[in-house]
Coordinates of C-alpha atoms in Angstrom, one line a residue:
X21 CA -8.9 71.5 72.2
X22 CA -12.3 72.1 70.9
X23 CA -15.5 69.6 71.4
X24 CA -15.5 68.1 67.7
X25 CA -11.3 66.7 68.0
X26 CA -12.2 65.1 71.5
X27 CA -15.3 63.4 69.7
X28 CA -12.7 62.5 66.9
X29 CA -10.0 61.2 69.5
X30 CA -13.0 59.2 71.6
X31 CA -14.0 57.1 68.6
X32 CA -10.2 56.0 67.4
X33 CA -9.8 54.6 71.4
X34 CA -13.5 52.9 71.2
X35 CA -11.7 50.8 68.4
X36 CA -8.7 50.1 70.1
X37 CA -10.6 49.2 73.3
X38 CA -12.4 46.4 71.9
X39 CA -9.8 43.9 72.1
X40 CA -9.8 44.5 76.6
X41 CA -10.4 41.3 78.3
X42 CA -10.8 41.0 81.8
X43 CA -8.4 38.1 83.5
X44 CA -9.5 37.8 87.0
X45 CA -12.0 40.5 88.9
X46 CA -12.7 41.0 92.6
X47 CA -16.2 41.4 92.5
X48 CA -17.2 38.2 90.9
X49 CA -16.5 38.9 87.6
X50 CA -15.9 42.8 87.8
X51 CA -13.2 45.1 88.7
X52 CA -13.7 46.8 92.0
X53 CA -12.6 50.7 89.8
X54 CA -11.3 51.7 86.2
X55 CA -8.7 53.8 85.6
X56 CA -5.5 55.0 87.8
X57 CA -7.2 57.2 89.8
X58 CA -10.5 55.2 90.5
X59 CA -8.2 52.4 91.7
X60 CA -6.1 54.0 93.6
X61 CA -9.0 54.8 95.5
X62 CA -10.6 51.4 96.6
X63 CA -12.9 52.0 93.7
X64 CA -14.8 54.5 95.9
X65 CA -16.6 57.3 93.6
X66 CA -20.2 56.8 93.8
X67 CA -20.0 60.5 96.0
X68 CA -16.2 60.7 95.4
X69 CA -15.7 62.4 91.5
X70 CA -11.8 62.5 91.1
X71 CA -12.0 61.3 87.3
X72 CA -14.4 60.9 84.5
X73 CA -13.4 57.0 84.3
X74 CA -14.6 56.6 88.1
X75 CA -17.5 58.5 88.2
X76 CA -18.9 57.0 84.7
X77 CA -18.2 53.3 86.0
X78 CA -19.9 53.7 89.7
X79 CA -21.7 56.9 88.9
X80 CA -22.1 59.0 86.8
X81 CA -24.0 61.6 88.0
X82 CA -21.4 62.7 90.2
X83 CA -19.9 64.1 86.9
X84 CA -21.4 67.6 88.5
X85 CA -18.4 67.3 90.8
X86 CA -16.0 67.2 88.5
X87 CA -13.9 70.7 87.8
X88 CA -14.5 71.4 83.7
X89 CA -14.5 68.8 81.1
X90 CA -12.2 65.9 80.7
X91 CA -10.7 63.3 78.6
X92 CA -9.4 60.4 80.9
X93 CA -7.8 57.7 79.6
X94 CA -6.5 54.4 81.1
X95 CA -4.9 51.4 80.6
X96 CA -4.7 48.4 83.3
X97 CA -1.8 45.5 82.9
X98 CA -3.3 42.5 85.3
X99 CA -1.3 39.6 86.2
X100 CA -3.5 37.0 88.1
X101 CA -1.9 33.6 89.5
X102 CA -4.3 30.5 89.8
X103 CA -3.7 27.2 91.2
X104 CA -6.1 24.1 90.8
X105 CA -5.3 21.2 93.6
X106 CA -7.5 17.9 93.5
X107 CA -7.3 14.9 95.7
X108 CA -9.0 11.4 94.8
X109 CA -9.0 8.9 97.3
X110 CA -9.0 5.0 96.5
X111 CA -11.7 3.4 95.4
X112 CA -13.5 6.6 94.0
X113 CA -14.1 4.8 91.0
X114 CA -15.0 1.7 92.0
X115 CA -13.1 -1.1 93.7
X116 CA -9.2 -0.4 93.7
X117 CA -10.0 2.5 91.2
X118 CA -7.7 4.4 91.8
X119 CA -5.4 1.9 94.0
X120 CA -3.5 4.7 96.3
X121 CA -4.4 8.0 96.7
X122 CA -3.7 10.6 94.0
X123 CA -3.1 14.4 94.3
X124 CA -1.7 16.9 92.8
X125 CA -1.7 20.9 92.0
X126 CA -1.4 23.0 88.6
X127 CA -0.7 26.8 88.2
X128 CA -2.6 29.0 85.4
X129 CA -0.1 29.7 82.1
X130 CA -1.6 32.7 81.9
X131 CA 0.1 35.9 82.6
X132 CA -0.5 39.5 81.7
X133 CA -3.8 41.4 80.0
X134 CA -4.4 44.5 79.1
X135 CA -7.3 46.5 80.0
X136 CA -8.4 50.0 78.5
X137 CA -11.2 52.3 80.3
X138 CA -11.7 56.1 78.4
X139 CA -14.2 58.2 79.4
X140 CA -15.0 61.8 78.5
X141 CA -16.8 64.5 80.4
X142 CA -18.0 67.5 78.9
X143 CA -20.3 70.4 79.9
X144 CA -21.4 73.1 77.6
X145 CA -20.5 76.5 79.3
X146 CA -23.7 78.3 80.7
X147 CA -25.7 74.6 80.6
X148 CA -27.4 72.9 83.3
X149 CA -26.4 69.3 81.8
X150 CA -23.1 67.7 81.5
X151 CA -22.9 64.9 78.7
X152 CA -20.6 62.0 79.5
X153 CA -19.3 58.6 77.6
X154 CA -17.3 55.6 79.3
X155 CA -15.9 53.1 77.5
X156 CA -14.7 49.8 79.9
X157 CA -13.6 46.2 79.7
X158 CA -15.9 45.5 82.6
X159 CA -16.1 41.9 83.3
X160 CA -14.6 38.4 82.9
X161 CA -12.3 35.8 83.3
X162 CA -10.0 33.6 82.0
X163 CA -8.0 30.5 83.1
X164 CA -5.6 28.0 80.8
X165 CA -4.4 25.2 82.8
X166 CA -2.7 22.4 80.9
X167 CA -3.8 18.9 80.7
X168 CA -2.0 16.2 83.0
X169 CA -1.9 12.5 84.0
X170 CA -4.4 10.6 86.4
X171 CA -1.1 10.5 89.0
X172 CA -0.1 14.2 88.0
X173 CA -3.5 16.6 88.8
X174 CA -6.2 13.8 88.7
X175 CA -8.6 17.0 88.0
X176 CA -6.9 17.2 84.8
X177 CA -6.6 13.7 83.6
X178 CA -8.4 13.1 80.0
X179 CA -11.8 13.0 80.5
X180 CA -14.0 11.0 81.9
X181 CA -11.8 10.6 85.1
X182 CA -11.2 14.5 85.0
X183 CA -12.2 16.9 82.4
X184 CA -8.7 17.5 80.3
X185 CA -7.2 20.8 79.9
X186 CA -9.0 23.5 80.8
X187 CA -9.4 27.0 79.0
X188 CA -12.0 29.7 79.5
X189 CA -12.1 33.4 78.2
X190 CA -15.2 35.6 79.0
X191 CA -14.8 39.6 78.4
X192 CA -17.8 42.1 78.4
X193 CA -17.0 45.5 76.6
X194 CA -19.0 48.3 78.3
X195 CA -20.4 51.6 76.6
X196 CA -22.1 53.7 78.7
X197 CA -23.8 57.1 77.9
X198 CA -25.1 59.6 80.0
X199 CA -26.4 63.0 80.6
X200 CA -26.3 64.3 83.8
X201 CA -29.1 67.2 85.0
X202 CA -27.6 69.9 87.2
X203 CA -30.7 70.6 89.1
X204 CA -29.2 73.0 91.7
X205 CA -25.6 73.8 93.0
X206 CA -26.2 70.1 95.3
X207 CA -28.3 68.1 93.2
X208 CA -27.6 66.2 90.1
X209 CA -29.4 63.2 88.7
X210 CA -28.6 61.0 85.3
X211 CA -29.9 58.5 83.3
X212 CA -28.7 56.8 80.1
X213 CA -28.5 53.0 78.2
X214 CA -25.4 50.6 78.8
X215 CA -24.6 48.8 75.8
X216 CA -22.4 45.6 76.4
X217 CA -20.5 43.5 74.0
X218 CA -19.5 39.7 75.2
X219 CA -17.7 36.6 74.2
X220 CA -17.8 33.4 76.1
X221 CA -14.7 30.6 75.3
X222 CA -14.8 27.7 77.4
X223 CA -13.5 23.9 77.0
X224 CA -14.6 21.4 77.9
X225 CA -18.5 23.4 77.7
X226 CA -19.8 22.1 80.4
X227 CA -22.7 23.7 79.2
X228 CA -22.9 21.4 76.5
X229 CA -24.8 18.0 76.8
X230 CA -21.8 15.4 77.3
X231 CA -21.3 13.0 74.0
X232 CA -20.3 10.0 74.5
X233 CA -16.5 10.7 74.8
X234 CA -17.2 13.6 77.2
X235 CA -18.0 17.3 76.6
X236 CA -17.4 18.8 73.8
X237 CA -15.3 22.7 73.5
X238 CA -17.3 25.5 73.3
X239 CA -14.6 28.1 72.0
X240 CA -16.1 28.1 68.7
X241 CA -19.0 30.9 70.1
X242 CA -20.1 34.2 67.9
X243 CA -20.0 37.3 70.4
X244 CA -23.8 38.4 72.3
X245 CA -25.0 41.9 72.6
X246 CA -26.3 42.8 75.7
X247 CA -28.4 46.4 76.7
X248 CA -29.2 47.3 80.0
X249 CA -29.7 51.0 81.5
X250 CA -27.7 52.8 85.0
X251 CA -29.1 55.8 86.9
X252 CA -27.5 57.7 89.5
X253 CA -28.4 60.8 92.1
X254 CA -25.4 63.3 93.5
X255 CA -25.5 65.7 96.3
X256 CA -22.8 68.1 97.0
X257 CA -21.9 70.8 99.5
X258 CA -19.5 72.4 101.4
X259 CA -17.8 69.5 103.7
X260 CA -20.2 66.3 102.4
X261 CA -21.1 64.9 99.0
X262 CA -23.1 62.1 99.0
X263 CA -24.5 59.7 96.2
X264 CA -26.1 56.7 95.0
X265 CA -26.8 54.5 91.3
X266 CA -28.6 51.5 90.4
X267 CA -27.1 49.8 87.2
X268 CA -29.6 47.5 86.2
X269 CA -28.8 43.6 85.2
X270 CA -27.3 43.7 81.8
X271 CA -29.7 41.5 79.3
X272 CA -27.5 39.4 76.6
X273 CA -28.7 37.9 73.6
X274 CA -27.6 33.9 73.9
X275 CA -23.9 33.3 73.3
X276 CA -24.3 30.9 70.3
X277 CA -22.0 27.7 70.5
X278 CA -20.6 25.7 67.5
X279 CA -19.6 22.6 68.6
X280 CA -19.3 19.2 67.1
X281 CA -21.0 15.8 68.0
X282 CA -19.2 12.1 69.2
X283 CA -19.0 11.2 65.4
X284 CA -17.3 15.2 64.5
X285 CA -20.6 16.1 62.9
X286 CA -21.9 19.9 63.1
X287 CA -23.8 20.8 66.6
X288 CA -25.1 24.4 67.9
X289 CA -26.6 25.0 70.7
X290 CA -27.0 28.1 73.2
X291 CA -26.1 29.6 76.7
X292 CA -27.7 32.2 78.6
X293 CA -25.4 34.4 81.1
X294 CA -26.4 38.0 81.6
X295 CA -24.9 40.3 84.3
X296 CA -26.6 41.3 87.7
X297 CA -27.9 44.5 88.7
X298 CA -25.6 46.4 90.8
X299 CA -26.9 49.1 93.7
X300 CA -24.6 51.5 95.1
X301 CA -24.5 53.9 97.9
X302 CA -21.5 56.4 98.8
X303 CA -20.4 59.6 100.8
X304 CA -17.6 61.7 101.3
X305 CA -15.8 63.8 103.0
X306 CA -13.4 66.5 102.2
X307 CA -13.6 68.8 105.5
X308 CA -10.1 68.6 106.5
X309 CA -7.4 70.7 104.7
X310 CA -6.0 68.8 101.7
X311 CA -7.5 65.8 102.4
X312 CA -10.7 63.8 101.0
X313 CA -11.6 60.8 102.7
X314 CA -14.5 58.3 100.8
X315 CA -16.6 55.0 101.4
X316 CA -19.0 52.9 98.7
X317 CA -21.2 50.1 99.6
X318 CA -22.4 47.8 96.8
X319 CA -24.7 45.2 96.3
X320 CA -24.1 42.8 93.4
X321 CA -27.6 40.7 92.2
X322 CA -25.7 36.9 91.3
X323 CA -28.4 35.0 92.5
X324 CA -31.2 36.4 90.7
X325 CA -29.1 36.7 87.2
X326 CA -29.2 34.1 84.5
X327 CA -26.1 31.8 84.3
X328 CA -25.1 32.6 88.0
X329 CA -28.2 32.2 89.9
X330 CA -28.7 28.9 88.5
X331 CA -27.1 25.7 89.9
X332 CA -26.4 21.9 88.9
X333 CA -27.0 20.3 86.2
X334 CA -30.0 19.5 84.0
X335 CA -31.1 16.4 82.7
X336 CA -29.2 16.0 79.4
X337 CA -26.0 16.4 81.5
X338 CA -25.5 20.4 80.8
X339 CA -23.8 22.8 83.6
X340 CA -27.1 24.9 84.4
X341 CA -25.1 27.6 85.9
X342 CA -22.4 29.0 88.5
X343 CA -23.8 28.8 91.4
X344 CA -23.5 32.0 92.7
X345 CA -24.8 33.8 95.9
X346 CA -25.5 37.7 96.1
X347 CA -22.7 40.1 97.8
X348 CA -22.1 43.0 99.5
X349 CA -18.8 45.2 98.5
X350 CA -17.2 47.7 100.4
X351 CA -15.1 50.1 99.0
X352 CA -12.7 52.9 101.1
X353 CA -9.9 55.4 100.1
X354 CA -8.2 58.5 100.8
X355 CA -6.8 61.2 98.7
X356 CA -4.0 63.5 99.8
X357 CA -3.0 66.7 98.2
X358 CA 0.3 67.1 99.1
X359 CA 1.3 69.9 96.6
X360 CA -0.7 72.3 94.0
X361 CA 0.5 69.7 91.0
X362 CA 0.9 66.5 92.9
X363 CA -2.2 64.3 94.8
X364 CA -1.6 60.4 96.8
X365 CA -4.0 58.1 97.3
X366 CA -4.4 54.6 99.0
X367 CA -7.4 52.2 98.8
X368 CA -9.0 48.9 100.1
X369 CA -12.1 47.3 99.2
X370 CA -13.6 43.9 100.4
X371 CA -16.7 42.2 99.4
X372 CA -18.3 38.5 100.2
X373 CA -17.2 35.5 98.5
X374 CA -19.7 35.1 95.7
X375 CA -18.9 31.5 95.1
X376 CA -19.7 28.7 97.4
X377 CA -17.5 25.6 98.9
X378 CA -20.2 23.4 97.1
X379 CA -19.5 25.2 93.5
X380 CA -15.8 25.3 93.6
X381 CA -16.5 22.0 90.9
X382 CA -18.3 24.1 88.8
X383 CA -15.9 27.2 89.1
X384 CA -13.1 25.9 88.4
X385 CA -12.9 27.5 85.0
X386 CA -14.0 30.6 86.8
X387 CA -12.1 31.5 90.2
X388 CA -13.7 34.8 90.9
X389 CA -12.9 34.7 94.7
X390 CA -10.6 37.5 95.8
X391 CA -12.1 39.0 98.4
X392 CA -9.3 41.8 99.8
X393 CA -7.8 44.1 97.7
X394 CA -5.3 47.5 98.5
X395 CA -4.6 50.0 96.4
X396 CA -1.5 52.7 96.2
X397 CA -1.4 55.5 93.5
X398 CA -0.7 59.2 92.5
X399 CA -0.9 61.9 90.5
X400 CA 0.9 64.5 88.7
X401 CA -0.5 67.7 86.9
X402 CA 2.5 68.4 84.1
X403 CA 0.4 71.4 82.6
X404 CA -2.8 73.4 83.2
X405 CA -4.0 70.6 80.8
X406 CA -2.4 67.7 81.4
X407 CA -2.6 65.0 84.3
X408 CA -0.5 61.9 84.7
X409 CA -1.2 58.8 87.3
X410 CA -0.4 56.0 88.3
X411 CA -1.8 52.9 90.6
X412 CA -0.9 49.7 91.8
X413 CA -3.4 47.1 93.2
X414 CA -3.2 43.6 94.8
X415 CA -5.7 41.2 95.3
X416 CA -4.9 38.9 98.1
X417 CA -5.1 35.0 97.7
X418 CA -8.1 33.1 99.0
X419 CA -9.1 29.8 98.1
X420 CA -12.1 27.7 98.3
X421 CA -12.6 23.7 98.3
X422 CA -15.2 21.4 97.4
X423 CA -15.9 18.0 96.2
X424 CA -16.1 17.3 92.3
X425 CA -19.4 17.6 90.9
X426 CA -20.7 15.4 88.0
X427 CA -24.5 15.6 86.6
X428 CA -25.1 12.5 88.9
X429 CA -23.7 14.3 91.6
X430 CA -20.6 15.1 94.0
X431 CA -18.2 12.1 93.4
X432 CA -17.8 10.5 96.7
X433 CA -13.9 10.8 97.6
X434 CA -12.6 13.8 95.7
X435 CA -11.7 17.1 96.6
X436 CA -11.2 20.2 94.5
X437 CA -9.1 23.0 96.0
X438 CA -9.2 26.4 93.6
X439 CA -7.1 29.7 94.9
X440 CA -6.3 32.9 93.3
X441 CA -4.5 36.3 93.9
X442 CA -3.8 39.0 91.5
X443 CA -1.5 42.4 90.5
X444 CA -2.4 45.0 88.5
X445 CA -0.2 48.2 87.3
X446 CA -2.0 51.0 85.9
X447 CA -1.5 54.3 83.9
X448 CA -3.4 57.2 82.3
X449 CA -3.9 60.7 81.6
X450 CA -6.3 63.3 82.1
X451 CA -6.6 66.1 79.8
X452 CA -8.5 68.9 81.3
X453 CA -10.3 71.5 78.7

């Protein structure tokens, strides 16, 4: 297959990728790996190249380790599973308001998405560079939970005793060149832009100034470009590889809101919320016989990142931001090459929570809290060309609780409990030229 078809073949999957959306991440709002084989693995590549899609997410200039030139395609089905509990006691709006206590708990009608991540890897023979291009839904979320009575969820009782039904959809499209320098047989270093694409959906928009009847949906938005740049160093030898990236915060333009007023009339206004930078370390090993064993550690900037960082509410009665904290991710897998044609893997990554108790009020739109995650996959080479794998990851369920938070304030007597775990099946294929 020459150069000029896989260019061809690359640019029909960029269009079909742009409709990914990302339902519920590990790492705040990213996935912990792309692709089959990336995720069968923990997510650990930053020294560990076993596919293009792996090594351009987490780094790519570990491209250099990669045998030839590739075309790896995948394609992620998630299935998350959200609950939203709330508790008011009596009197938390005044005297006999409510009269008994009220509780209740509602699940997220939201089931599957699908998520696409291509990549290509290609080195001119008799070069000292190798020229790659990933292609990722890379971050979001989404909830839907339907609207219910005061006595049912008080959380979602019409609004302003609770805030109504709630929806939210956020999905960032990542494009990432890069060309990767050969230096020696050991060293490799890259350099290249990210280019993002983003839509934010959320109602009510808390990030809206209130009207009179409450906040107003913000699902009416235009999508934000975003630019931002990743860099990465490989080293490789005989038993150890090791290697490292920085992918720098990821700068959007303002998601533009359209929105409407207490009376219906026509209102705009805008919302910053960029994506933090993201510093990874890795090494490998691969000195036992048909084995390869790897570890990442991440760090991922929330608290310095605009729409995260920021906290509480501002004077007009808008959300200011998330709340979140910085974290630390750790990533671990193993390969196994059990025959010539087939390869096993198993993974498990953890990170730290990056939302607070205190901001489970503000988050409850956005339960990015999974903190465990294991990972089972293989892989199956049909043809000298040809590659086909498979993975299976689950998220383990953690919750967080905390009071509900209005612009005056927590509201004395409530409670807020927001848990989450999440499935995900995943395919692809490799074609090796």
């Amino acid at each position: 297959m020459r150069f000029h078809r896989i260019v061809v073949l690359v640019a029909g999957l960029l269009l079909s990728a742009s409709s990914g959306s990302v339902a519920l991440a590990q790492y705040g709002p990213f996935l912990s790996g792309v692709g089959p084989i990336n995720r069968s693995m923990g997510g650990a590549s930053t020294a560990a190249p076993l596919s293009a899609n792996g090594a351009m997410y987490w780094n790519p200039a570990s491209l250099a380790g990669l045998k030839g030139s590739q075309l790896d395609v995948g394609a992620e089905l998630l299935v998350p599973q959200t609950q939203l509990s709330s508790t008011y006691a009596p009197g938390t709006f005044g005297p006999g308001v409510p009269p008994v206590p009220l509780s209740g708990t509602s699940t997220n009608s939201q089931d599957v998405f699908a998520l696409p991540s291509i990549s290509l890897s290609f080195r001119p023979e008799e070069s000292n560079f190798t020229y790659g291009l990933g292609i990722f839904a890379s971050a979001g979320f989404g909830t839907n939970y339907a609207a219910s009575s005061l006595a049912g969820n008080p959380v979602l009782s019409p609004q302003p005793t609770g805030f109504g039904s709630i929806y939210s959809q956020y999905q960032v499209l990542q494009i990432v060149p890069a060309a990767v320098w050969h230096v020696d047989d050991c060293w490799s270093v890259s350099i290249g832009p990210t280019i993002d694409i983003g839509r934010l959906q959320i109602d009510p928009g808390v990030m809206l100034s209130p009207n009179v009847t409450g906040y107003p949906s913000a699902t009416h938005t235009t999508a934000a470009w975003g630019v931002g740049f990743q860099a990465g160093v490989f080293y490789q030898e005989t038993d150890w590889n090791f290697g490292a990236s920085y992918k720098s915060p990821q700068w959007f333009q303002p998601y533009q809101i359209d929105s409407t007023d207490a009376t219906g009339g026509p209102r705009s206004a805008t919302f910053n919320l960029d994506l933090p930078s993201i510093t990874s370390v890795g090494a490998a090993y691969k000195g036992v016989d048909r084995w390869l064993f790897a570890t990442d550690v991440r760090y991922f900037d929330f608290q310095n990142t605009d729409g995260y960082g920021t906290s509480g509410y501002s004077s007009t009665g808008a959300l200011n931001g998330l709340g979140y904290q910085g974290i630390f991710a750790v990533a671990a897998g193993t390969q196994y090459q059990a025959t010539e044609a087939l390869a096993l893997r198993m993974g498990y990554s953890w990170n730290e929570n990056p939302v607070p108790n205190s901001q489970t009020g503000p988050n409850v739109a956005s339960p990015l809290i999974i903190q465990h995650q294991l990972s089972a996959g293989a892989s199956y080479q049909l043809t000298k060309s040809l590659v086909l794998s498979a993975a299976w990851t689950h998220g383990f369920k953690n919750s967080i609780s905390g009071p509900v938070v209005l612009p005056t304030g927590p509201l004395a007597g409530t409670s807020l409990t927001s848990s989450a775990y999440v499935d995900s099946f995943v395919f692809g294929a490799t074609v090796l030229f």
